[in-house]
mmCIF file of C-alpha atoms in Angstrom:
data_model
loop_
_atom_site.group_PDB
_atom_site.id
_atom_site.type_symbol
_atom_site.label_atom_id
_atom_site.label_comp_id
_atom_site.label_asym_id
_atom_site.label_seq_id
_atom_site.Cartn_x
_atom_site.Cartn_y
_atom_site.Cartn_z
ATOM 1 C CA MET M 1013 9.151 -33.277 -32.362
ATOM 2 C CA PHE M 1014 8.957 -29.488 -32.200
ATOM 3 C CA GLY M 1015 12.651 -29.223 -32.969
ATOM 4 C CA ARG M 1016 12.090 -30.380 -36.558
ATOM 5 C CA PRO M 1017 12.385 -27.495 -39.055
ATOM 6 C CA GLU M 1018 9.187 -28.341 -40.958
ATOM 7 C CA VAL M 1019 7.131 -28.283 -37.745
ATOM 8 C CA ASN M 1020 8.638 -24.960 -36.687
ATOM 9 C CA HIS M 1021 7.870 -23.517 -40.134
ATOM 10 C CA VAL M 1022 4.196 -24.538 -39.863
ATOM 11 C CA SER M 1023 3.919 -22.998 -36.383
ATOM 12 C CA GLU M 1024 5.469 -19.730 -37.574
ATOM 13 C CA THR M 1025 3.158 -19.641 -40.615
ATOM 14 C CA LEU M 1026 0.060 -20.146 -38.447
ATOM 15 C CA GLU M 1027 1.144 -17.408 -36.041
ATOM 16 C CA SER M 1028 1.813 -15.052 -38.946
ATOM 17 C CA GLU M 1029 -1.665 -15.697 -40.407
ATOM 18 C CA GLU M 1030 -3.332 -15.106 -37.031
ATOM 19 C CA ASN M 1031 -1.484 -11.804 -36.598
ATOM 20 C CA SER M 1032 -2.487 -10.740 -40.112
ATOM 21 C CA GLU M 1033 -6.165 -11.498 -39.451
ATOM 22 C CA ALA M 1034 -6.053 -9.594 -36.175
ATOM 23 C CA SER M 1035 -4.588 -6.517 -37.866
ATOM 24 C CA ASP M 1036 -7.281 -6.739 -40.594
ATOM 25 C CA ASP M 1037 -9.965 -6.828 -37.897
ATOM 26 C CA ASP M 1038 -8.392 -3.860 -36.112
ATOM 27 C CA ALA M 1039 -8.325 -1.865 -39.359
ATOM 28 C CA ALA M 1040 -11.986 -2.679 -40.070
ATOM 29 C CA ASN M 1041 -13.001 -1.678 -36.540
ATOM 30 C CA GLU M 1042 -11.114 1.618 -36.822
ATOM 31 C CA ALA M 1043 -12.733 2.348 -40.200
ATOM 32 C CA CYS M 1044 -16.183 1.743 -38.683
ATOM 33 C CA LYS M 1045 -15.432 3.989 -35.710
ATOM 34 C CA GLU M 1046 -14.153 6.761 -37.996
ATOM 35 C CA PHE M 1047 -17.243 6.496 -40.192
ATOM 36 C CA LEU M 1048 -19.512 6.778 -37.166
ATOM 37 C CA ARG M 1049 -17.584 9.816 -35.889
ATOM 38 C CA THR M 1050 -17.846 11.628 -39.217
ATOM 39 C CA SER M 1051 -21.340 10.580 -40.352
ATOM 40 C CA ASP M 1052 -24.534 12.515 -39.789
ATOM 41 C CA ASP M 1053 -26.976 11.288 -37.188
ATOM 42 C CA ASP M 1054 -29.715 11.037 -39.812
ATOM 43 C CA GLU M 1055 -31.404 7.683 -39.259
ATOM 44 C CA GLU M 1056 -31.955 7.017 -42.981
ATOM 45 C CA ASP M 1057 -28.251 7.159 -43.719
ATOM 46 C CA PHE M 1058 -27.186 5.295 -40.611
ATOM 47 C CA PRO M 1059 -25.362 2.117 -41.621
ATOM 48 C CA HIS M 1060 -26.363 -1.363 -40.598
ATOM 49 C CA PHE M 1061 -23.590 -3.509 -39.235
ATOM 50 C CA THR M 1062 -23.248 -7.151 -40.142
ATOM 51 C CA ILE M 1063 -20.797 -9.515 -38.519
ATOM 52 C CA SER M 1064 -19.771 -12.590 -40.425
ATOM 53 C CA SER M 1065 -17.452 -15.428 -39.621
ATOM 54 C CA ILE M 1066 -14.866 -16.134 -42.298
ATOM 55 C CA GLY M 1067 -12.339 -18.895 -41.756
ATOM 56 C CA GLY M 1068 -12.775 -18.817 -38.016
ATOM 57 C CA SER M 1069 -12.212 -15.079 -37.585
ATOM 58 C CA THR M 1070 -14.878 -12.451 -37.086
ATOM 59 C CA ARG M 1071 -15.007 -9.475 -39.417
ATOM 60 C CA SER M 1072 -17.396 -6.540 -39.348
ATOM 61 C CA ALA M 1073 -18.626 -4.732 -42.421
ATOM 62 C CA LEU M 1074 -20.725 -1.708 -43.257
ATOM 63 C CA THR M 1075 -23.724 -2.419 -45.468
ATOM 64 C CA ARG M 1076 -26.618 -0.362 -46.727
#
């Protein structure tokens, strides 16, 4: 069953999408870390973090 080309194509597509989502999450996490390193420690300007689930993957975002 897994030797059929259409099944292999679906498996490769799913793996590619998972890798893409993981790299998006890594980029978002790095952006948050960089913001925290460069921001002032003033409590008023300190961002609030929200974590939402989109399509089964977790993404973090900065909000005010």
